[in-house]
Amino acid sequence: MKATIAVLSGDGIGPEVTSQAINVLQKIASKHGHDFTFNEAPMGGIAIDQFGDSCPDSTIRTCEQSDAILLGAVGGPKWSDPAAPVRPEQGLLKVRKHFELFANLRPVKTYPVLASHVPLRPEFLDGVDMLFVRELTGGLYFGPRQDQGDGDTAYDTELYTVPEVDRVAHVAFRAAQARRKKVASIDKANVMASSRLWRRTVIKAHEDYPEVELEHVLADAMSMYLITRPASFDVIIASNMFGDILSDEASVLAGSLGMSPSASLGSSKFGLYEPIHGSAPDIAGQGKANPTGTILSTAMLLRYSLGLEAEAQAIEQAVEATLASGARTADIATRGSSYISTTEFAQTVLSNL
Ligand code: IPM
Ligand code: MN
């Protein structure tokens, strides 16, 4: 198969992890007879430096001419002055919105070999395997906002429409059908009008999936249940903001924020794939970054945008084998013991492919 992949490496550790992920995709291509073309484009802080714009139109064009986007991470202290007129994160939000990538899939599972890295007793981790479906193009991130600029008043708005909630709810229910058939819908329906709309829309969408069990969980309680009974969850559907917060919390269960991949999808096969971690400027350029989240994101890319399920599983198995062999990047190394670099870890994944 021929495919074109836009690569937005971004800032901080972004370029280090995406270059390793490209190596993995290239090895898959040569092993399985595919032809992947990679087109790099600037986005984030690096684009602000070059163009004064976190996501120039040329980058959008490159993405439009691709089958999928592979993204590293954006942001860093250089661009985080609160008074700055442009911010790296705006570029990422623009890409998500431009392509209407409304469903962000974030799988979280535990790796028994990393159990000692999770600050929970091992018996809580048994069977943890969940999929966050985070709404990605609405809510607080995109609702009306205003900073009066007088230093006195600012607001953001949690605004959702029924169609916005309905389409992402269907993604969650369909995902649950192929899994353990359970959906937990997160809201604050005890306080927020937008959450009551969210809840009734999810209940309505659920009518099409009688075999799926639906529970409603208040967001504050969910932050507790993710620690007290994480294995009880299968698919979790949440608004943009609640999903952002709770998926970072859940990623701890995988042993490190560096382990978790994500896929952002719209209504076609086109998608954006990125690790859920950020640009980690404190460790950038030191070979300490864990490329696993980005490498596993390429597996999701193959699965959802290119329909290459066997190749996706080959990558996931190579990552498992790498961890089983004891290879560890800095973030998942046992305290005091040695670890290998980003490149060495990725090379082990390659040799396990
Ligand atoms: C994420 C990130 C982004 C978000 C930032 C970088 C805009 O935290 O992908 O979770 O808040 O969505
Ligand atoms: Mn986040």
XYZ file of N, CA and C in Angstrom, residues 44-268:
675
model
N 3.795 24.402 16.060
C 4.148 24.644 17.456
C 5.145 25.785 17.584
N 5.989 25.707 18.622
C 6.951 26.774 18.876
C 7.905 26.980 17.718
N 8.342 25.880 17.123
C 9.285 25.962 16.006
C 8.669 26.750 14.844
N 7.368 26.614 14.649
C 6.684 27.354 13.579
C 6.540 28.834 13.956
N 6.373 29.091 15.249
C 6.321 30.497 15.692
C 7.662 31.152 15.398
N 8.750 30.431 15.690
C 10.086 30.987 15.425
C 10.296 31.253 13.929
N 9.824 30.328 13.092
C 10.070 30.463 11.648
C 9.087 31.373 10.933
N 7.806 31.326 11.376
C 6.759 32.020 10.616
C 5.951 33.014 11.449
N 6.205 33.054 12.753
C 5.381 33.898 13.616
C 3.964 33.355 13.750
N 3.775 32.072 13.392
C 2.437 31.464 13.375
C 2.620 30.013 13.824
N 1.846 29.575 14.832
C 2.063 28.225 15.359
C 1.634 27.127 14.382
N 0.828 27.488 13.402
C 0.444 26.499 12.390
C 0.184 27.203 11.067
N 1.236 27.439 10.281
C 1.060 28.164 9.023
C 0.196 27.380 8.031
N -0.383 28.095 7.065
C -1.243 27.450 6.071
C -0.519 26.347 5.312
N 0.810 26.536 5.112
C 1.562 25.511 4.376
C 1.535 24.180 5.132
N 1.505 24.241 6.456
C 1.441 23.018 7.259
C 0.074 22.351 7.105
N -0.975 23.168 7.108
C -2.329 22.617 6.889
C -2.387 21.943 5.515
N -1.792 22.592 4.473
C -1.787 22.010 3.120
C -1.078 20.648 3.133
N 0.106 20.606 3.785
C 0.843 19.333 3.850
C -0.033 18.244 4.470
N -0.758 18.596 5.526
C -1.624 17.613 6.194
C -2.775 17.204 5.274
N -3.332 18.194 4.551
C -4.452 17.890 3.648
C -4.051 16.916 2.552
N -2.764 16.952 2.190
C -2.298 16.062 1.120
C -1.826 14.711 1.662
N -2.134 14.433 2.920
C -1.661 13.201 3.552
C -2.817 12.294 3.951
N -2.475 11.043 4.242
C -3.481 10.087 4.718
C -3.609 10.121 6.232
N -2.569 10.647 6.891
C -2.579 10.695 8.348
C -1.494 11.662 8.801
N -1.613 12.097 10.053
C -0.607 12.989 10.633
C 0.043 12.283 11.819
N 1.366 12.318 11.851
C 2.105 11.839 13.020
C 2.661 13.069 13.716
N 2.363 13.204 14.998
C 2.750 14.407 15.717
C 3.582 14.078 16.950
N 4.573 14.911 17.249
C 5.401 14.694 18.428
C 4.795 15.388 19.642
N 5.189 16.623 19.862
C 4.662 17.390 20.993
C 4.930 18.860 20.722
N 4.158 19.726 21.343
C 4.388 21.155 21.140
C 4.516 21.891 22.472
N 5.229 23.005 22.426
C 5.312 23.891 23.586
C 6.666 23.866 24.258
N 6.873 24.820 25.142
C 8.128 24.916 25.875
C 8.224 26.286 26.518
N 9.167 26.421 27.474
C 9.262 27.675 28.232
C 9.514 28.899 27.348
N 10.205 28.671 26.241
C 10.526 29.780 25.345
C 9.286 30.522 24.852
N 8.168 29.765 24.752
C 6.959 30.366 24.176
C 5.822 30.464 25.192
N 6.144 30.307 26.484
C 5.013 30.245 27.416
C 4.782 31.515 28.230
N 5.273 32.628 27.769
C 4.945 33.899 28.402
C 3.426 34.108 28.297
N 2.735 34.260 29.435
C 1.277 34.389 29.378
C 0.820 35.566 28.499
N 1.687 36.547 28.319
C 1.289 37.709 27.515
C 1.605 37.533 26.028
N 2.204 36.378 25.659
C 2.583 36.181 24.249
C 1.341 36.196 23.352
N 1.431 36.828 22.184
C 0.272 36.896 21.291
C -0.059 35.550 20.624
N 0.956 34.701 20.430
C 0.698 33.369 19.854
C 1.328 32.303 20.742
N 0.670 31.164 20.820
C 1.156 30.067 21.657
C 1.255 28.792 20.823
N 2.270 27.951 21.100
C 2.441 26.708 20.333
C 1.187 25.836 20.334
N 0.505 25.777 21.497
C -0.663 24.897 21.635
C -1.780 25.273 20.662
N -1.838 26.567 20.279
C -2.887 26.996 19.349
C -2.773 26.257 18.021
N -1.531 25.939 17.629
C -1.328 25.226 16.365
C -1.971 23.854 16.412
N -1.781 23.160 17.527
C -2.356 21.823 17.686
C -3.886 21.898 17.685
N -4.419 22.886 18.397
C -5.880 23.030 18.447
C -6.427 23.360 17.060
N -5.660 24.144 16.298
C -6.099 24.501 14.941
C -6.163 23.262 14.040
N -5.159 22.393 14.154
C -5.161 21.173 13.333
C -6.347 20.288 13.714
N -6.560 20.100 15.023
C -7.688 19.261 15.463
C -9.000 19.802 14.906
N -9.167 21.119 14.997
C -10.429 21.741 14.583
C -10.558 21.750 13.062
N -9.487 22.093 12.369
C -9.544 22.175 10.898
C -10.002 20.859 10.290
N -9.498 19.753 10.842
C -9.843 18.449 10.283
C -11.018 17.797 11.026
N -11.656 18.550 11.916
C -12.812 18.038 12.680
C -12.510 16.683 13.319
N -11.362 16.617 13.981
C -10.958 15.372 14.640
C -11.590 15.349 16.027
N -12.848 14.975 16.065
C -13.644 15.172 17.284
C -13.509 14.042 18.307
N -12.938 12.919 17.910
C -12.851 11.784 18.846
C -11.395 11.423 19.114
N -10.987 11.615 20.335
C -9.606 11.336 20.727
C -9.572 10.020 21.519
N -8.962 9.003 20.925
C -8.899 7.696 21.578
C -7.580 7.563 22.334
N -7.686 7.296 23.623
C -6.487 7.143 24.452
C -6.565 5.842 25.239
N -5.995 4.788 24.709
C -6.007 3.527 25.440
C -5.013 3.563 26.603
N -5.406 2.985 27.714
C -4.495 2.882 28.863
C -4.541 1.456 29.370
N -3.399 0.804 29.374
C -3.371 -0.518 29.988
C -2.116 -0.642 30.829
N -2.129 -1.588 31.729
C -0.939 -1.748 32.553
C -0.062 -2.844 31.966
N 1.217 -2.677 32.163
C 2.190 -3.679 31.754
C 2.694 -4.325 33.035
N 2.410 -5.617 33.239
C 2.839 -6.260 34.484
C 4.323 -6.027 34.778
N 5.176 -5.990 33.734
C 6.611 -5.808 33.997
C 6.944 -4.407 34.518
N 5.982 -3.468 34.386
C 6.241 -2.108 34.894
C 5.472 -1.822 36.182
N 4.855 -2.869 36.739
C 3.985 -2.665 37.904
C 4.688 -1.926 39.038
N 5.992 -2.148 39.189
C 6.687 -1.505 40.308
C 6.836 0.001 40.087
N 6.528 0.464 38.876
C 6.578 1.914 38.584
C 5.309 2.640 38.875
N 4.262 1.867 39.159
C 2.953 2.486 39.376
C 2.764 2.667 40.872
N 2.419 3.879 41.284
C 2.287 4.129 42.719
C 1.004 3.565 43.329
N 0.574 2.413 42.838
C -0.583 1.727 43.408
C -0.154 0.303 43.701
N -0.793 -0.330 44.676
C -0.450 -1.727 44.946
C -0.840 -2.591 43.747
N 0.010 -3.604 43.431
C -0.210 -4.401 42.210
C -1.615 -4.985 42.096
N -2.244 -5.329 43.218
C -3.563 -5.966 43.099
C -4.611 -5.032 42.491
N -4.363 -3.713 42.532
C -5.301 -2.775 41.916
C -5.126 -2.720 40.393
N -3.963 -3.192 39.930
C -3.627 -3.029 38.516
C -4.059 -4.198 37.649
N -4.364 -5.290 38.327
C -4.735 -6.496 37.602
C -5.909 -6.223 36.655
N -5.700 -6.436 35.360
C -6.802 -6.292 34.405
C -7.128 -4.868 33.991
N -6.252 -3.918 34.297
C -6.518 -2.547 33.851
C -6.326 -2.464 32.335
N -7.399 -2.123 31.650
C -7.375 -2.025 30.187
C -8.555 -1.146 29.796
N -8.281 0.143 29.636
C -9.395 1.040 29.329
C -9.108 1.888 28.107
N -10.177 2.416 27.556
C -10.044 3.273 26.383
C -10.797 4.577 26.654
N -10.046 5.655 26.758
C -10.701 6.957 26.865
C -11.143 7.405 25.482
N -12.351 7.875 25.394
C -12.817 8.558 24.182
C -13.114 9.990 24.620
N -12.180 10.854 24.291
C -12.265 12.255 24.720
C -12.808 13.100 23.573
N -13.852 13.883 23.847
C -14.367 14.809 22.827
C -13.267 15.842 22.602
N -12.969 16.182 21.325
C -11.746 16.953 21.091
C -11.923 18.282 20.364
N -13.107 18.566 19.863
C -13.222 19.818 19.097
C -14.317 20.746 19.642
N -14.731 20.500 20.875
C -15.769 21.351 21.451
C -15.458 21.663 22.905
N -16.504 22.024 23.626
C -16.367 22.268 25.062
C -15.530 23.487 25.400
N -14.938 23.438 26.576
C -14.185 24.587 27.112
C -13.052 25.047 26.196
N -12.509 24.109 25.421
C -11.378 24.463 24.557
C -11.774 25.378 23.412
N -13.049 25.306 23.004
C -13.450 26.050 21.807
C -14.656 26.961 22.043
N -15.203 26.971 23.246
C -16.359 27.811 23.520
C -15.973 29.281 23.553
N -16.980 30.170 23.558
C -16.702 31.607 23.613
C -15.809 31.951 24.807
N -14.840 32.813 24.589
C -13.937 33.209 25.664
C -13.565 34.664 25.515
N -13.124 35.216 26.589
C -12.768 36.622 26.553
C -11.790 36.898 27.682
N -10.741 37.615 27.334
C -9.891 38.158 28.389
C -9.988 39.663 28.214
N -10.624 40.290 29.175
C -10.912 41.716 29.008
C -9.635 42.542 28.860
N -8.500 41.916 29.243
C -7.253 42.645 29.077
C -7.046 43.706 30.139
N -8.021 43.860 31.057
C -7.863 44.851 32.123
C -7.298 44.201 33.375
N -6.907 42.910 33.233
C -6.332 42.208 34.373
C -7.367 41.833 35.420
N -8.642 42.003 35.106
C -9.670 41.830 36.127
C -10.644 40.690 35.836
N -10.939 40.463 34.568
C -11.969 39.485 34.232
C -11.577 38.678 33.006
N -11.806 37.368 33.071
C -11.626 36.516 31.902
C -12.579 35.347 32.040
N -13.065 34.812 30.912
C -13.913 33.622 31.009
C -13.727 32.711 29.816
N -14.031 31.425 30.042
C -14.109 30.424 28.995
C -15.473 29.765 29.163
N -15.995 29.176 28.095
C -17.350 28.639 28.179
C -17.387 27.174 27.784
N -18.023 26.363 28.616
C -18.259 24.957 28.262
C -19.536 24.925 27.431
N -19.376 24.856 26.116
C -20.541 24.874 25.227
C -20.570 23.589 24.415
N -21.652 22.852 24.505
C -21.818 21.644 23.681
C -23.174 21.644 23.005
N -23.213 21.109 21.789
C -24.485 20.905 21.099
C -24.771 19.405 21.076
N -26.037 19.064 20.871
C -26.422 17.650 20.816
C -25.651 16.894 19.720
N -25.545 17.427 18.485
C -24.795 16.668 17.472
C -23.333 16.420 17.867
N -22.715 17.377 18.525
C -21.309 17.197 18.941
C -21.171 16.050 19.936
N -22.100 15.966 20.869
C -22.015 14.906 21.877
C -22.426 13.566 21.258
N -23.459 13.619 20.434
C -23.996 12.404 19.825
C -22.924 11.671 19.000
N -22.177 12.408 18.169
C -21.225 11.725 17.276
C -20.092 11.071 18.057
N -19.650 11.701 19.120
C -18.560 11.096 19.889
C -19.093 9.949 20.760
N -20.366 10.062 21.177
C -20.975 8.970 21.947
C -21.043 7.701 21.097
N -21.392 7.865 19.817
C -21.451 6.688 18.942
C -20.070 6.049 18.776
N -19.036 6.874 18.703
C -17.670 6.321 18.624
C -17.396 5.459 19.862
N -17.783 5.970 21.023
C -17.527 5.244 22.278
C -18.328 3.937 22.332
N -19.605 3.992 21.967
C -20.421 2.774 22.036
C -19.945 1.722 21.041
N -19.548 2.187 19.848
C -19.040 1.214 18.857
C -17.735 0.582 19.353
N -16.882 1.389 19.972
C -15.632 0.844 20.511
C -15.940 -0.185 21.598
N -16.937 0.118 22.435
C -17.284 -0.788 23.538
C -17.819 -2.112 23.008
N -18.552 -2.061 21.888
C -19.090 -3.302 21.299
C -17.977 -4.293 20.988
N -16.813 -3.745 20.595
C -15.691 -4.611 20.227
C -14.810 -4.929 21.434
N -15.206 -4.443 22.618
C -14.388 -4.676 23.812
C -15.239 -5.380 24.874
N -15.237 -4.855 26.107
C -15.958 -5.525 27.193
C -17.388 -5.002 27.367
N -17.819 -4.195 26.400
C -19.229 -3.748 26.322
C -19.675 -2.926 27.530
N -18.765 -2.062 27.994
C -19.134 -1.173 29.096
C -18.692 0.251 28.758
N -19.558 1.215 29.017
C -19.189 2.621 28.824
C -19.468 3.375 30.116
N -18.482 4.151 30.559
C -18.689 5.085 31.674
C -18.673 6.484 31.072
N -19.742 7.223 31.258
C -19.816 8.581 30.727
C -19.583 9.563 31.874
N -18.633 10.458 31.649
C -18.200 11.375 32.711
C -18.865 12.732 32.533
N -19.385 13.280 33.610
C -19.952 14.633 33.531
C -20.026 15.248 34.922
N -20.540 16.451 34.977
C -20.861 17.097 36.256
C -22.310 17.561 36.147
N -23.186 16.563 35.889
C -24.595 16.873 35.664
C -25.278 17.414 36.915
N -24.629 17.254 38.072
C -25.185 17.815 39.305
C -24.974 19.325 39.382
N -24.126 19.854 38.492
C -23.818 21.289 38.546
C -24.029 22.003 37.204
N -23.575 21.360 36.124
C -23.485 22.089 34.859
C -24.594 21.746 33.871
N -25.175 22.782 33.270
C -26.217 22.587 32.254
C -25.659 21.824 31.061
N -24.420 22.158 30.659
C -23.819 21.475 29.505
C -23.653 19.987 29.804
N -23.424 19.640 31.067
C -23.293 18.231 31.444
C -24.645 17.519 31.395
N -25.715 18.251 31.698
C -27.035 17.615 31.612
C -27.388 17.337 30.152
N -27.006 18.258 29.264
C -27.193 18.000 27.827
C -26.343 16.791 27.412
N -25.101 16.779 27.904
C -24.183 15.664 27.612
C -24.833 14.344 28.023
N -25.347 14.300 29.271
C -25.877 13.045 29.796
C -27.099 12.578 29.014
N -28.032 13.512 28.742
C -29.231 13.036 28.030
C -28.916 12.633 26.590
N -27.907 13.249 25.983
C -27.533 12.868 24.620
C -26.869 11.492 24.601
N -26.048 11.229 25.598
C -25.401 9.907 25.696
C -26.468 8.830 25.935
N -27.448 9.134 26.780
C -28.530 8.169 27.059
C -29.299 7.860 25.774
N -29.556 8.888 24.980
C -30.285 8.707 23.711
C -29.455 7.856 22.738
N -28.160 8.172 22.601
C -27.302 7.407 21.677
C -27.226 5.941 22.112
N -27.285 5.723 23.422
C -27.171 4.375 23.988
C -28.312 3.459 23.530
N -29.460 4.062 23.134
C -30.607 3.252 22.699
C -30.234 2.330 21.533
N -29.235 2.739 20.733
C -28.813 1.900 19.591
C -27.896 0.749 20.007
N -27.497 0.719 21.273
C -26.513 -0.289 21.701
C -26.989 -0.986 22.986
N -28.104 -1.713 22.908
C -28.669 -2.299 24.137
C -27.725 -3.291 24.819
N -26.807 -3.869 24.058
C -25.905 -4.868 24.656
C -24.765 -4.208 25.428
N -24.630 -2.891 25.305
C -23.566 -2.184 26.025
C -24.140 -1.616 27.334
N -23.400 -1.833 28.410
C -23.819 -1.330 29.720
C -23.299 0.099 29.882
N -24.179 1.012 30.295
C -23.791 2.421 30.440
C -23.897 2.855 31.896
N -22.842 3.489 32.413
C -22.954 4.118 33.733
C -22.538 5.587 33.611
N -23.127 6.417 34.447
C -22.762 7.830 34.473
C -21.953 8.070 35.735
N -20.811 8.714 35.575
C -19.939 8.933 36.726
C -19.585 10.418 36.780
N -19.770 11.011 37.936
C -19.408 12.423 38.081
C -17.880 12.560 38.018
N -17.422 13.626 37.387
C -15.986 13.769 37.091
C -15.123 13.723 38.353
N -15.599 14.348 39.427
C -14.789 14.358 40.648
C -14.676 12.950 41.240
N -15.797 12.226 41.212
C -15.766 10.848 41.716
C -14.871 9.982 40.827
N -14.909 10.277 39.521
C -14.099 9.472 38.594
C -12.620 9.600 38.907
N -12.195 10.786 39.298
C -10.765 10.964 39.598
C -10.352 10.047 40.748
N -11.321 9.733 41.609
C -11.050 8.814 42.718
C -11.123 7.356 42.256
N -12.175 7.025 41.475
C -12.333 5.631 41.033
C -11.173 5.163 40.148
N -10.540 6.096 39.432
C -9.409 5.682 38.581
C -8.282 5.110 39.424
N -8.279 5.474 40.693
C -7.257 4.962 41.604
C -7.780 3.782 42.426
N -9.070 3.860 42.817
C -9.577 2.813 43.707
C -10.082 1.576 42.966
N -10.594 1.754 41.723
C -11.062 0.573 40.980
C -10.836 0.721 39.472
N -9.568 0.943 39.078
C -9.294 1.200 37.651
C -9.660 0.035 36.732
N -9.578 -1.194 37.254
C -9.841 -2.350 36.380
C -11.320 -2.484 36.038
N -12.171 -1.742 36.737
C -13.611 -1.890 36.476
C -14.056 -1.116 35.236
N -13.175 -0.300 34.668
C -13.586 0.519 33.516
C -13.150 -0.093 32.197
N -14.011 0.103 31.201
C -13.711 -0.376 29.844
C -13.571 0.869 28.949
N -14.668 1.356 28.380
C -14.605 2.595 27.593
C -15.090 3.742 28.479
N -14.370 4.848 28.409
C -14.719 6.030 29.196
C -14.909 7.185 28.227
N -16.069 7.795 28.274
C -16.307 8.929 27.371
C -16.389 10.210 28.200
N -15.682 11.239 27.741
C -15.622 12.467 28.519
C -15.481 13.680 27.607
N -15.863 14.819 28.140
C -15.720 16.085 27.416
C -14.236 16.373 27.204
N -13.984 17.384 26.400
C -12.624 17.769 26.070
C -11.791 18.006 27.343
N -12.306 18.819 28.257
C -11.522 19.166 29.448
C -11.449 18.018 30.455
N -12.587 17.388 30.758
C -12.540 16.272 31.711
C -11.670 15.139 31.140
N -11.765 14.915 29.839
C -10.979 13.853 29.206
C -9.489 14.157 29.248
N -9.149 15.424 29.089
C -7.739 15.825 29.155
C -7.176 15.506 30.537
N -7.892 15.920 31.550
C -7.400 15.762 32.923
C -7.367 14.283 33.328
N -8.482 13.595 33.117
C -8.578 12.218 33.610
C -7.665 11.255 32.840
N -7.400 11.540 31.558
C -6.529 10.612 30.816
C -5.072 10.766 31.244
N -4.670 11.960 31.635
C -3.319 12.098 32.210
C -3.232 11.310 33.516
N -4.271 11.416 34.325
C -4.271 10.682 35.594
C -4.175 9.177 35.323
N -4.996 8.702 34.389
C -5.030 7.258 34.106
C -3.710 6.759 33.530
N -3.003 7.634 32.796
C -1.775 7.184 32.137
C -0.717 6.739 33.146
N -0.846 7.204 34.372
C 0.088 6.788 35.429
C 0.015 5.268 35.622
N -1.181 4.706 35.354
C -1.384 3.273 35.552
C -0.560 2.443 34.566
N -0.113 3.071 33.477
C 0.707 2.353 32.488
C 2.172 2.353 32.892
N 2.513 3.038 33.953
C 3.903 3.033 34.427
C 4.617 4.340 34.162
N 4.171 5.084 33.154
C 4.790 6.362 32.821
C 3.927 7.073 31.789
N 3.932 8.384 31.868
C 3.201 9.180 30.869
C 3.762 8.903 29.469
N 5.015 8.470 29.423
C 5.668 8.220 28.135
C 5.182 6.979 27.401
N 4.326 6.188 28.045
C 3.899 4.917 27.441
C 2.660 5.038 26.562
N 1.888 6.122 26.748
C 0.533 6.112 26.174
C 0.408 6.808 24.817
N -0.214 6.125 23.855
C -0.446 6.685 22.519
C -1.833 7.325 22.426
N -2.102 7.987 21.322
C -3.471 8.448 21.078
C -3.738 8.571 19.591
N -5.024 8.506 19.272
C -5.495 8.713 17.905
C -6.602 9.745 17.965
N -6.572 10.708 17.065
C -7.658 11.684 16.980
C -8.321 11.509 15.628
N -9.604 11.169 15.684
C -10.311 10.794 14.457
C -11.529 11.666 14.216
N -11.909 11.779 12.945
C -13.130 12.487 12.577
C -14.085 11.497 11.943
N -14.768 11.916 10.876
C -15.738 10.992 10.293
C -15.177 10.220 9.091
N -13.892 10.429 8.760
C -13.278 9.620 7.706
C -12.128 8.818 8.322
